[in-house]
Short mmCIF file of C-alpha atoms and ligand atoms in Angstrom, two decimals:
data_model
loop_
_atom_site.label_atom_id
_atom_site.label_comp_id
_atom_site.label_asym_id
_atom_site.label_seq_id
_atom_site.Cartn_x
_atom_site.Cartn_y
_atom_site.Cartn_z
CA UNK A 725 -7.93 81.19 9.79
CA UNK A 726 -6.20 77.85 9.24
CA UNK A 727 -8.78 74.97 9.55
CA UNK A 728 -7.14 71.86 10.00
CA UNK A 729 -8.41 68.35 10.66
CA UNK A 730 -10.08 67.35 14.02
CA UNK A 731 -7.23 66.30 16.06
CA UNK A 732 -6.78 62.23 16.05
CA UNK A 733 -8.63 62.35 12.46
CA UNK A 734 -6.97 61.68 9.34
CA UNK A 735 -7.40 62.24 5.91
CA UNK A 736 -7.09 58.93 4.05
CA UNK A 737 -5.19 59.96 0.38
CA UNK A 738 -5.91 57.78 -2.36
CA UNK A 739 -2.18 56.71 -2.91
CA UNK A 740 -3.18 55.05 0.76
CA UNK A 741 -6.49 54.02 -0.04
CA UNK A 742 -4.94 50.92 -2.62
CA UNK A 743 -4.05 49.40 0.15
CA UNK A 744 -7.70 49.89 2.45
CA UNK A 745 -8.79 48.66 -0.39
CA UNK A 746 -6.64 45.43 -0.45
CA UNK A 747 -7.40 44.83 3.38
CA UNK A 748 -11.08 45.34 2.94
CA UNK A 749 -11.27 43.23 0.23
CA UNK A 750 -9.53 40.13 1.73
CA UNK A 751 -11.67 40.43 5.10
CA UNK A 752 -14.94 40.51 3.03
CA UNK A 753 -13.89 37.20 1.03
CA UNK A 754 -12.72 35.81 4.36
CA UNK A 755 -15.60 36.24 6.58
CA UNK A 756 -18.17 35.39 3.46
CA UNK A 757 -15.92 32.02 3.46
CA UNK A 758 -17.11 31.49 7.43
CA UNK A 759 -20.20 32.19 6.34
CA UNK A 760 -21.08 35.41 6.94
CA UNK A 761 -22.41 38.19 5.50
CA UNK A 762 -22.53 42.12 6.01
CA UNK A 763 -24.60 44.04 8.23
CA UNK A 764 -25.00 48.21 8.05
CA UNK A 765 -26.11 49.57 10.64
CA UNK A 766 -26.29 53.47 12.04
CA UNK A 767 -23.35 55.62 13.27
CA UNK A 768 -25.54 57.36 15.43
CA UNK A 769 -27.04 55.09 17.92
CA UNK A 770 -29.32 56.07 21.62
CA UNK A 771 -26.60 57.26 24.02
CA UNK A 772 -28.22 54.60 26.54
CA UNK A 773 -27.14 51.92 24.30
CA UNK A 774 -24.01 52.37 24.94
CA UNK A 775 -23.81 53.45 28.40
CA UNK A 776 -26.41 50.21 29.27
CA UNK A 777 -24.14 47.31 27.26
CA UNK A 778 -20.67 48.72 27.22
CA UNK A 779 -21.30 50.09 31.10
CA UNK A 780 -21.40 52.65 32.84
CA UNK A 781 -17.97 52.26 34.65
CA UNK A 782 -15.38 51.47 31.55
CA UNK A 783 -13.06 54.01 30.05
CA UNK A 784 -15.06 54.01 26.94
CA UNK A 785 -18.81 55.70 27.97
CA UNK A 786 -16.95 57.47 31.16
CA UNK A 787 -14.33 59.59 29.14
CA UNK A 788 -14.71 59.11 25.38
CA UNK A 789 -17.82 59.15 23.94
CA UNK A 790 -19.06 61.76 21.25
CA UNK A 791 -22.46 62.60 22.61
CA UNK A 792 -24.90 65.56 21.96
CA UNK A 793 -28.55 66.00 21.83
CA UNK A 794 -30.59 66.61 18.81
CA UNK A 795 -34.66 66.96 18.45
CA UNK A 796 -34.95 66.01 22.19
CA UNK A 797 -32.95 62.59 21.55
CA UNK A 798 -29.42 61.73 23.69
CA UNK A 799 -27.22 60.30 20.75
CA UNK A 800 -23.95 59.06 20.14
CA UNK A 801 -21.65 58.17 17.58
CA UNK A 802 -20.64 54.79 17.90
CA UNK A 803 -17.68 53.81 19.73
CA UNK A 804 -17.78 50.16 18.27
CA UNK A 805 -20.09 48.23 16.28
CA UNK A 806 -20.98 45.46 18.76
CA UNK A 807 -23.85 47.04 20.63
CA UNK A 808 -25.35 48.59 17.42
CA UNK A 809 -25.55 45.10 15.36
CA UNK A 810 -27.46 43.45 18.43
CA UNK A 811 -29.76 45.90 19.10
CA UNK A 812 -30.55 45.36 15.07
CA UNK A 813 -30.39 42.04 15.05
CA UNK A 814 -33.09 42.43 18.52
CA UNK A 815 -35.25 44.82 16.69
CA UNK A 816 -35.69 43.04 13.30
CA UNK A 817 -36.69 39.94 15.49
CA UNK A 818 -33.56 38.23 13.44
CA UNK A 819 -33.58 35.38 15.76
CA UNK A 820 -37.30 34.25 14.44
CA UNK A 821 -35.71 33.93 10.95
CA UNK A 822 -32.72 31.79 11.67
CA UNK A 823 -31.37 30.05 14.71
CA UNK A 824 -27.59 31.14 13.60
CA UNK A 825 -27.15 34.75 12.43
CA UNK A 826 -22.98 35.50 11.78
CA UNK A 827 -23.13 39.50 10.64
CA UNK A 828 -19.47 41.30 9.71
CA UNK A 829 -19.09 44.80 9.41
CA UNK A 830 -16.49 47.70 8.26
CA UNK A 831 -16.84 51.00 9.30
CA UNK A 832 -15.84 53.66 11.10
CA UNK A 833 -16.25 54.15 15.06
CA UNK A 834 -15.06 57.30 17.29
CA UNK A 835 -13.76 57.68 21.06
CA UNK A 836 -12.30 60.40 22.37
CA UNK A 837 -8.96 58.91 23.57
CA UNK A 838 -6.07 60.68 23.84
CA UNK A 839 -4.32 60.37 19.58
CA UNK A 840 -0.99 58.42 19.11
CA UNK A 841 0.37 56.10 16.61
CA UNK A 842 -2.76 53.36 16.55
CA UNK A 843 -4.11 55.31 18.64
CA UNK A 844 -6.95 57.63 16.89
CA UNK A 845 -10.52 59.32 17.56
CA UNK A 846 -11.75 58.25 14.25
CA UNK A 847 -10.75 54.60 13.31
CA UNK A 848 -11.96 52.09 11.54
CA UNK A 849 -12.66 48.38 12.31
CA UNK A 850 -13.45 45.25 10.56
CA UNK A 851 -15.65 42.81 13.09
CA UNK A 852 -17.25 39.79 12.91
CA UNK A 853 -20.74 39.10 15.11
CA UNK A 854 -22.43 35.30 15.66
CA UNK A 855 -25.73 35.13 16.98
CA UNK A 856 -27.31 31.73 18.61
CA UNK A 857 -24.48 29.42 19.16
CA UNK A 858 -23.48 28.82 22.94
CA UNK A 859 -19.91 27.07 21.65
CA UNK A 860 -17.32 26.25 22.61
CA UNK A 861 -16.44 24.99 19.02
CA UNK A 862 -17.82 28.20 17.80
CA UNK A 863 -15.48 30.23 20.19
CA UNK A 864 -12.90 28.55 18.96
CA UNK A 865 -13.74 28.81 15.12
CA UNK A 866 -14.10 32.58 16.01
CA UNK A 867 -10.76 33.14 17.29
CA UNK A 868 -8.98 30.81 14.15
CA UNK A 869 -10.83 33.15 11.88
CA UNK A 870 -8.77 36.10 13.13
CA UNK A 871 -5.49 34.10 13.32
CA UNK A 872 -6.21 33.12 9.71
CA UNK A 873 -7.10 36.38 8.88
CA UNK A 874 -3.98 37.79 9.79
CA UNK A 875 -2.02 35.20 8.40
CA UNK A 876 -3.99 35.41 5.08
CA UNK A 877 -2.95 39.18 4.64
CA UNK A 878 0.82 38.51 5.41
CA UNK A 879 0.77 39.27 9.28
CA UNK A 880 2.52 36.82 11.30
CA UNK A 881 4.15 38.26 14.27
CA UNK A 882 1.19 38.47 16.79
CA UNK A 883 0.12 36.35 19.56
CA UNK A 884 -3.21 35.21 20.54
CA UNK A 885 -4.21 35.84 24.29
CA UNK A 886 -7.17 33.81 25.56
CA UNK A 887 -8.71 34.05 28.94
CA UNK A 888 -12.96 33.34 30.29
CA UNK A 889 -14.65 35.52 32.54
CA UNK A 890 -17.16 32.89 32.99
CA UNK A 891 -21.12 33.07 33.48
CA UNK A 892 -23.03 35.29 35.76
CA UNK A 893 -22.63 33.56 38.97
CA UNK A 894 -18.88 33.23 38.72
CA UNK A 895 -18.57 37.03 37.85
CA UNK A 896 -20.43 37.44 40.95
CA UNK A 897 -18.03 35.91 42.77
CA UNK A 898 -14.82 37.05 41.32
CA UNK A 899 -16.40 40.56 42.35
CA UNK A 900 -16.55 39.55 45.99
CA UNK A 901 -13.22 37.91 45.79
CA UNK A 902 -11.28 40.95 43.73
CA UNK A 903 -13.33 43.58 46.49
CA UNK A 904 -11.73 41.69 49.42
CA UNK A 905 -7.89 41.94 47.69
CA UNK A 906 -8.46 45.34 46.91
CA UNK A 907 -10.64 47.01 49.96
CA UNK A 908 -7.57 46.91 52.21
CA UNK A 909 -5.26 48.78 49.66
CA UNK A 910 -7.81 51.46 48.41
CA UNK A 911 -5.52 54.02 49.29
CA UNK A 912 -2.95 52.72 46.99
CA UNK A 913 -5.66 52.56 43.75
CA UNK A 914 -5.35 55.37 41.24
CA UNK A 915 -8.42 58.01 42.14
CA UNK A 916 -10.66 55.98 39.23
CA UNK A 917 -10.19 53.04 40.64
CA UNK A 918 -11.12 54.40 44.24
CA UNK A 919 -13.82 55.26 42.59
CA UNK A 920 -14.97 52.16 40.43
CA UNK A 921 -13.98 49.62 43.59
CA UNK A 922 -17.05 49.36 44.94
CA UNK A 923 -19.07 49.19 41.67
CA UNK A 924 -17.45 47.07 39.21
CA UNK A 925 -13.35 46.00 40.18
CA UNK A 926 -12.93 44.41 37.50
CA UNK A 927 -12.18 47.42 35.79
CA UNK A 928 -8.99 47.85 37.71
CA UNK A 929 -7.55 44.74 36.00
CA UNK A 930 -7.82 46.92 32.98
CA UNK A 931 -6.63 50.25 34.08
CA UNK A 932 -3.61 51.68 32.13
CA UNK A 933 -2.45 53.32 35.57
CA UNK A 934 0.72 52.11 37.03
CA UNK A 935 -0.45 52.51 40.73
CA UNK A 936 -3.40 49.64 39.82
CA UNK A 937 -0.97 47.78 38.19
CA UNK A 938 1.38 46.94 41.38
CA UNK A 939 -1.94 46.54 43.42
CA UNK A 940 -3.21 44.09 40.47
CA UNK A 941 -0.31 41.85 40.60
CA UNK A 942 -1.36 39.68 43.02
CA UNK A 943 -4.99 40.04 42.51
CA UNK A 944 -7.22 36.44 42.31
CA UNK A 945 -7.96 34.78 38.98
CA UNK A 946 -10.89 34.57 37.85
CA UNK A 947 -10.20 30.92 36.34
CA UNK A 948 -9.58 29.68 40.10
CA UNK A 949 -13.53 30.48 40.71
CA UNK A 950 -14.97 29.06 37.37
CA UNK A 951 -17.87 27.03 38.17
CA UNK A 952 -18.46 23.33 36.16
CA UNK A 953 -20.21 24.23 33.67
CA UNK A 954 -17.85 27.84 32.77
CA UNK A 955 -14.85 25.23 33.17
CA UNK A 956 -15.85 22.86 30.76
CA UNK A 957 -16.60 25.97 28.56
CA UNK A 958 -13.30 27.28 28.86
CA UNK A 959 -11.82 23.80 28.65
CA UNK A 960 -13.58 22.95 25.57
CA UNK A 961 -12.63 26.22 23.84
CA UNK A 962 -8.87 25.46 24.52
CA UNK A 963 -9.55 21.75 23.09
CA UNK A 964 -10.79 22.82 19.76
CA UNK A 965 -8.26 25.32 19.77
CA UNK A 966 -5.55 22.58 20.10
CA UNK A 967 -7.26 20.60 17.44
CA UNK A 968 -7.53 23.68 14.83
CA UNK A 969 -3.49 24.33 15.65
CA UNK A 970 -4.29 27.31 16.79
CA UNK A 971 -0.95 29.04 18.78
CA UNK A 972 -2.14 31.15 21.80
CA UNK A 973 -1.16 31.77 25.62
CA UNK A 974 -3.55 31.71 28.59
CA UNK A 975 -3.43 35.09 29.70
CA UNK A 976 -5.20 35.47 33.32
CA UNK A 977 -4.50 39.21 33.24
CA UNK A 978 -6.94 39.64 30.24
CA UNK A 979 -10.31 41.23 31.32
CA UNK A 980 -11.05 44.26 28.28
CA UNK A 981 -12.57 47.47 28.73
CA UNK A 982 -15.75 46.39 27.87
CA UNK A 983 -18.35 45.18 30.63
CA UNK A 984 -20.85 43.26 28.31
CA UNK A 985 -18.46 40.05 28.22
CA UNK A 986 -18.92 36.65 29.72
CA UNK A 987 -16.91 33.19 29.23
CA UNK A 988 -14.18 33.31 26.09
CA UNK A 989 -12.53 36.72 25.55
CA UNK A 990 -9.17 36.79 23.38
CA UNK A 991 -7.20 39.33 22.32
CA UNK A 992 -4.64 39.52 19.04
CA UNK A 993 -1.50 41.53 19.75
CA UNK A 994 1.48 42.41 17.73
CA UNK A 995 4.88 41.36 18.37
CA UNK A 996 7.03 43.27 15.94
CA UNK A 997 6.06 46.47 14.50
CA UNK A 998 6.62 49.74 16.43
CA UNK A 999 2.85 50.05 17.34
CA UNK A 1000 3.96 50.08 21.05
CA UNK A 1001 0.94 50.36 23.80
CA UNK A 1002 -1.09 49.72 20.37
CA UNK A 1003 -0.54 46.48 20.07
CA UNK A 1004 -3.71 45.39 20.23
CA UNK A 1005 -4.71 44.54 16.81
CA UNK A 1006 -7.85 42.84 17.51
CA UNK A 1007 -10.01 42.18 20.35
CA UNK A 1008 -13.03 39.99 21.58
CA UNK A 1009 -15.17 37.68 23.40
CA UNK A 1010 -18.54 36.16 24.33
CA UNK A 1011 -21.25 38.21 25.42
CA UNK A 1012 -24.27 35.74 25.85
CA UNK A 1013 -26.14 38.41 28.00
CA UNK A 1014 -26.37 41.56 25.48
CA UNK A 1015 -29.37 40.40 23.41
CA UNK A 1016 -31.53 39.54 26.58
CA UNK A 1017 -30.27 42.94 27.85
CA UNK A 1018 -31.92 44.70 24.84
CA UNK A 1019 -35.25 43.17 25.25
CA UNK A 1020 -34.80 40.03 23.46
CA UNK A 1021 -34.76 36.61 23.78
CA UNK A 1022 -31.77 34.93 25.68
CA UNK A 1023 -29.97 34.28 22.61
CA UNK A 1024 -25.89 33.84 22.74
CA UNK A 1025 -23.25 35.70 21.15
CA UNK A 1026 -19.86 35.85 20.27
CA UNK A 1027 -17.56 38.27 17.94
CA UNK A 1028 -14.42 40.20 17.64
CA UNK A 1029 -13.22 43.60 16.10
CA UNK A 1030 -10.11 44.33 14.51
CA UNK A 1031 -8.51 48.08 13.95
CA UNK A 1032 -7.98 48.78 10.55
CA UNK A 1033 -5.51 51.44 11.03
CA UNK A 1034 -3.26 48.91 13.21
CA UNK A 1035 -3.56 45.98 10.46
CA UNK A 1036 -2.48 48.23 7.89
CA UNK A 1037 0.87 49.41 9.47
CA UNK A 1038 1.62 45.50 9.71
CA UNK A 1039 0.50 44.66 6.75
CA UNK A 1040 3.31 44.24 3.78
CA UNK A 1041 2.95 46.06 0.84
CA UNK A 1042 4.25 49.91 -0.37
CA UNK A 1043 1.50 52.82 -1.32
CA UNK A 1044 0.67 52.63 -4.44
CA UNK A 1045 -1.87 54.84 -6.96
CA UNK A 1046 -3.85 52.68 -10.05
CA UNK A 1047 -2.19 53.65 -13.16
CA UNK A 1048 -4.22 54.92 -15.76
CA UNK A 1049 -4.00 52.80 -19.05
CA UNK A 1050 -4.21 55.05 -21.61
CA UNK A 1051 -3.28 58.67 -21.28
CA UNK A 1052 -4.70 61.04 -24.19
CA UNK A 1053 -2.58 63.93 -25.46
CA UNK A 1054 -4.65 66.48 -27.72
CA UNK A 1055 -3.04 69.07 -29.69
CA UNK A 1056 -5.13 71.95 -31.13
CA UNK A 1057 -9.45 72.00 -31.36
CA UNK A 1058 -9.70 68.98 -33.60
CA UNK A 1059 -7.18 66.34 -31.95
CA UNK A 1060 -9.14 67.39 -28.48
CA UNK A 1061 -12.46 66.44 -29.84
CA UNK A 1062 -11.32 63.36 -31.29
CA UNK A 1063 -9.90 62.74 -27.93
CA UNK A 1064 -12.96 63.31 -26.17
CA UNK A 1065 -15.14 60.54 -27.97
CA UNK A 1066 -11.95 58.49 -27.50
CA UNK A 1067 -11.57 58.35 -24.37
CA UNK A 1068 -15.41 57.65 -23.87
CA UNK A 1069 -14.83 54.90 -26.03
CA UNK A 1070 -11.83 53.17 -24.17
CA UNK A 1071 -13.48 53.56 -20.85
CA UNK A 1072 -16.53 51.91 -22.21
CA UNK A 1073 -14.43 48.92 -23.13
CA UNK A 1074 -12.83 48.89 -19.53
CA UNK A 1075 -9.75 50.91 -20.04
CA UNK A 1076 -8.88 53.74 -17.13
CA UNK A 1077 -8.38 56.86 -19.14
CA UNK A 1078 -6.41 60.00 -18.14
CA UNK A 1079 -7.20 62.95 -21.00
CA UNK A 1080 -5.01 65.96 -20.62
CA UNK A 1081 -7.80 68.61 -20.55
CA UNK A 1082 -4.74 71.38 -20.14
CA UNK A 1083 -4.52 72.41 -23.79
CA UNK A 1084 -0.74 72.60 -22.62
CA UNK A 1085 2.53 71.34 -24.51
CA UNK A 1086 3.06 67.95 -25.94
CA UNK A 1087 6.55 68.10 -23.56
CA UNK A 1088 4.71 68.74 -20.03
CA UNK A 1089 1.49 66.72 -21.36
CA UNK A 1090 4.23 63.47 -21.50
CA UNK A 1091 5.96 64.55 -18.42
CA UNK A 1092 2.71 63.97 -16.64
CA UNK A 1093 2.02 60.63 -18.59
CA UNK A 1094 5.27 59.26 -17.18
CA UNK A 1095 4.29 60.66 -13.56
CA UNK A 1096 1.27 59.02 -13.26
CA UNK A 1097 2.56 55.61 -14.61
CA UNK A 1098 0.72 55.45 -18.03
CA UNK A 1099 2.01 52.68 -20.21
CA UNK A 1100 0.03 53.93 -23.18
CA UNK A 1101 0.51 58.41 -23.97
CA UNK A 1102 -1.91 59.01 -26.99
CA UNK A 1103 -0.78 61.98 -29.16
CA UNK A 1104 -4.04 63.54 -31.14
CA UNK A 1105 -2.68 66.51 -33.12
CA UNK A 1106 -4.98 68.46 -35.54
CA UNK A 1107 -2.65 67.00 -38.47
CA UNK A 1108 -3.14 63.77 -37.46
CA UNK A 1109 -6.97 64.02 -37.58
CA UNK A 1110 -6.77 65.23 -41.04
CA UNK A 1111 -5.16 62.45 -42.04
CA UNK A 1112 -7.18 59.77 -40.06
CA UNK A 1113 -4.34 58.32 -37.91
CA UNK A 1114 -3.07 58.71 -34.33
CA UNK A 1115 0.14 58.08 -32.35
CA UNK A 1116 0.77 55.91 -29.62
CA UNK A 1117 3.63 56.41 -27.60
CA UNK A 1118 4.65 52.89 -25.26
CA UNK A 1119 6.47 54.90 -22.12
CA UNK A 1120 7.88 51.62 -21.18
CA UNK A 1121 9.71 49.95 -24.22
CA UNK A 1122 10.36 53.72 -25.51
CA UNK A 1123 8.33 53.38 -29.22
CA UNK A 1124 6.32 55.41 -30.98
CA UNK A 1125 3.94 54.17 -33.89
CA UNK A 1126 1.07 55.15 -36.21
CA UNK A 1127 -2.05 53.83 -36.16
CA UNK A 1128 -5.69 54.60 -38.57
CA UNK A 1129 -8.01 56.39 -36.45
CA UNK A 1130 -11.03 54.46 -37.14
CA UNK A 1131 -10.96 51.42 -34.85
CA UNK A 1132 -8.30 52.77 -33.26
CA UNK A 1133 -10.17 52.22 -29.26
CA UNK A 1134 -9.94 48.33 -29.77
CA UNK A 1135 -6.52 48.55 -30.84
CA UNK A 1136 -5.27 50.56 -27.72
CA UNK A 1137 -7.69 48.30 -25.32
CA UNK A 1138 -6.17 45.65 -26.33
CA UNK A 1139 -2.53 47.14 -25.65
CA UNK A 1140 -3.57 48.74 -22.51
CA UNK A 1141 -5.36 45.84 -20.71
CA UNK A 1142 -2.36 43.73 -21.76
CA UNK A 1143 0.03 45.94 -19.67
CA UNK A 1144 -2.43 46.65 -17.01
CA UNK A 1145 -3.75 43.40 -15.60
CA UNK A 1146 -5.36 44.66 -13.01
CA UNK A 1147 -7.96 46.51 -15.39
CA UNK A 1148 -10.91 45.52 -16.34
CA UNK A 1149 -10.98 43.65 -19.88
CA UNK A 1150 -14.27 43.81 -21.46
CA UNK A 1151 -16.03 45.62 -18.65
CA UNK A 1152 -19.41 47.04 -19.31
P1 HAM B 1799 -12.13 46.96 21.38
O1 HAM B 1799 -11.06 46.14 22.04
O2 HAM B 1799 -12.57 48.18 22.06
O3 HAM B 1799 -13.35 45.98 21.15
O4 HAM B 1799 -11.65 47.34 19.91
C1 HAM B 1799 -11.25 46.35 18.99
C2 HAM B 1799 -10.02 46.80 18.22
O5 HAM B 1799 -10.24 48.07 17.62
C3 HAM B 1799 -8.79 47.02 19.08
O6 HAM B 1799 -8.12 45.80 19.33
C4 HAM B 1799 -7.96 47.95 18.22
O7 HAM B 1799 -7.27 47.22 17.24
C5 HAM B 1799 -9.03 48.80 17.56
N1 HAM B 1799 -9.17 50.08 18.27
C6 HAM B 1799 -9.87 50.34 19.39
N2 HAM B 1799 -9.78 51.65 19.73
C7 HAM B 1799 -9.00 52.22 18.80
C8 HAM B 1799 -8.52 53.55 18.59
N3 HAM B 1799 -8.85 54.57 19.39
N4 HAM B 1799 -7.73 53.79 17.51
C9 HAM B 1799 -7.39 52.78 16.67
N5 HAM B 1799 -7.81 51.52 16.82
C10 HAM B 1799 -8.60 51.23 17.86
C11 HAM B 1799 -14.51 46.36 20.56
O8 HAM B 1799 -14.71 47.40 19.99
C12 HAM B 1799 -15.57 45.27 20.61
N6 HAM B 1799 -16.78 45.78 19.97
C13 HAM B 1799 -15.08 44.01 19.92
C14 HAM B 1799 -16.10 42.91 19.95
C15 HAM B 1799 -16.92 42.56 18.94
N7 HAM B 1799 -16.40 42.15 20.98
C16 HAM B 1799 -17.39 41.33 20.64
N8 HAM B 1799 -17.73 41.58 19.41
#
């Protein structure tokens, strides 16, 4: 039987995980520069959290979410991080501690969609989540942290799409106003959408179905029905915007798949690239109703979530695999013990050390030095331990030289962490 990976799952190999690492580095150091810091929370989480904050009616808990039961409970594993980081954030009482909490996260999240390029069941995202600020300068700081973001790690073909839902009471009315449009050309809605009028129609904004589409083209705005006080939200998000030079389009089309949102959403798409109907490389909005909705205070909220797997495939910069420093070369029992305590040595002092364990020939044990990039090959023959000495091979400028035994892991430290910047000198 051939057992394969679970379809729209991939292996990660490390000559690809270099560059994870890059990207996860940078968005660490850039969202501890805004001030925030990480958050871990489960990747199982109550079914009903989902189903309750994303809704019932979106794409997400209707069609794609892993769910079983285990000792009696309904689980899931998360589809995204937001719901899990404010039901933590409700259940350690965070808001008692601090008025402003901002929590980022990395991780992994799954959804059954259908796999294609950007497109997976297991992906990753890097998101940001701010607790206890109502904006709209916050909004805006939110959405010039992604820009920045992306601009920080060499992406700079995107757009930013910025739209507002508004409060409550405008919703309400946008529902009323989007059920009148549609009501008289049901028949014309894809069967989900038939289905999901009544309900909630602002899904069929979102729907990916071409039917909805030509009935959507005409459909009412929601920023003809904002109220006052959603207007001068939405007015003074696209102010600070303008004042951080922020570049984005008001796009009245924007809604997401996500039900929990209210006033600011955004979106970050792609304009080069061959990501397609993947475009989307990061997504978000305000959702100052969640935390109530869990049981908490009526605390505001805003945050974003980027795909990993999209950012990467923009992102500039070939696969690459960390070159050992030193590669050891034993010949025969003696050299091989000497090589053991050497390369303990050299790792102690920081150096990455490959040591050919193979007991092969000198000829394949270079061949493999050169392969895997080593500036420094090692050669530890019996006859060399006799006489106290080793020899170090430079596969770069092609020399060979002997060197006394004794103090001989300083020596090739020094050599090694010179040609290998990226190791670490003096470590440990
Ligand atoms: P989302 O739009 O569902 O929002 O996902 C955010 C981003 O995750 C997308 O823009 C995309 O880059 C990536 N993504 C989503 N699904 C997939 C997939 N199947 N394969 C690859 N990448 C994918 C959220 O998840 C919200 N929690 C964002 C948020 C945070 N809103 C407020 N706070």
């Amino acid at each position: 039987m051939e057992l394969r990976a679970v379809r729209g799952m991939n292996d990660i190999l490390p000559e690809e995980v270099e560059r994870w690492h890059k990207l996860e580095g940078a968005f660490r150091l850039h969202a501890e520069l805004h001030g925030y810091a990480e958050v871990r929370t489960p990747l199982l989480e109550p079914t009903e959290l989902f189903r309750h904050q994303m809704g019932e009616t979106t794409d997400v808990v209707e069609k794609e979410m892993y769910s079983f039961e285990r000792h009696g409970d309904q689980l899931t594993v998360r589809p995204e991080g937001t719901a899990g980081a404010a039901r933590a954030y409700v259940e350690h009482a965070v808001h008692a501690k601090e008025p402003v909490t901002r929590w980022y996260y990395l991780g992994a999240m799954f959804r059954g969609e259908r796999p294609a390029k950007g497109r997976y069941r297991q992906f990753y995202q890097a998101g940001c989540e701010l607790f206890g600020d109502p904006g709209p300068l916050c909004d805006a700081e939110t959405i010039d942290l992604v820009a920045g973001f992306l601009q920080h790690i060499g992406i700079g073909d995107f757009v930013v799409h910025v739209n507002s839902l508004g409060g409550a009471g405008t919703r309400e009315r946008y529902r009323e106003a989007l059920l009148a449009h549609y009501t008289p050309r049901k028949g014309e809605l894809s069967e989900d959408s038939q289905r999901r009028l009544a309900k909630n129609p602002l899904r069929i904004l979102d729907s990916k179905d071409q039917r909805d589409h030509e009935v959507s083209r005409d459909a009412p705005s929601i920023l003809d029905l904002l109220d006052d006080a959603d207007r001068a939200h939405w007015d003074g998000v696209r102010r600070c915007l303008d004042v951080l030079g922020v570049n984005y389009v008001v796009d009245r089309s924007l809604v997401r798949g996500l039900d929990y949102y209210t006033r600011t959403l955004f979106e970050v798409k792609a304009t080069a690239g061959d990501l397609g109907a993947q475009s989307t490389l990061a997504g978000g909005g305000r959702y100052d109703g969640m935390v109530a909705g869990l049981g908490g205070p009526s605390v505001p909220a805003i945050g974003f979530a980027m795909g990993m797997e999209r950012l990467l495939t923009m992102m500039p910069g070939a696969p690459s695999r960390r070159r050992p420093g030193c590669f050891l070369a034993p010949l025969g029992q003696a050299g091989a013990d000497r090589a053991l305590v050497l390369a303990k040595q050299l790792r102690a002092l920081g150096v990455p050390v490959e040591l050919d364990g193979r007991g092969g020939r000198l000829k394949s044990m270079l061949r493999r030095a050169d392969a895997l990039g080593a500036r420094l090959c090692v050669i530890l023959g019996d006859a060399e331990v006799e006489r106290g000495v080793l020899q170090i091979k430079d596969l770069v400028a092609h020399v060979q030289e002997e060197i006394p035994l004794e103090g001989a892991a300083r020596v090739l430290a020094d050599r090694a962490l010179e040609a290998s910047p990226g190791a670490q000198r003096g470590a440990r």
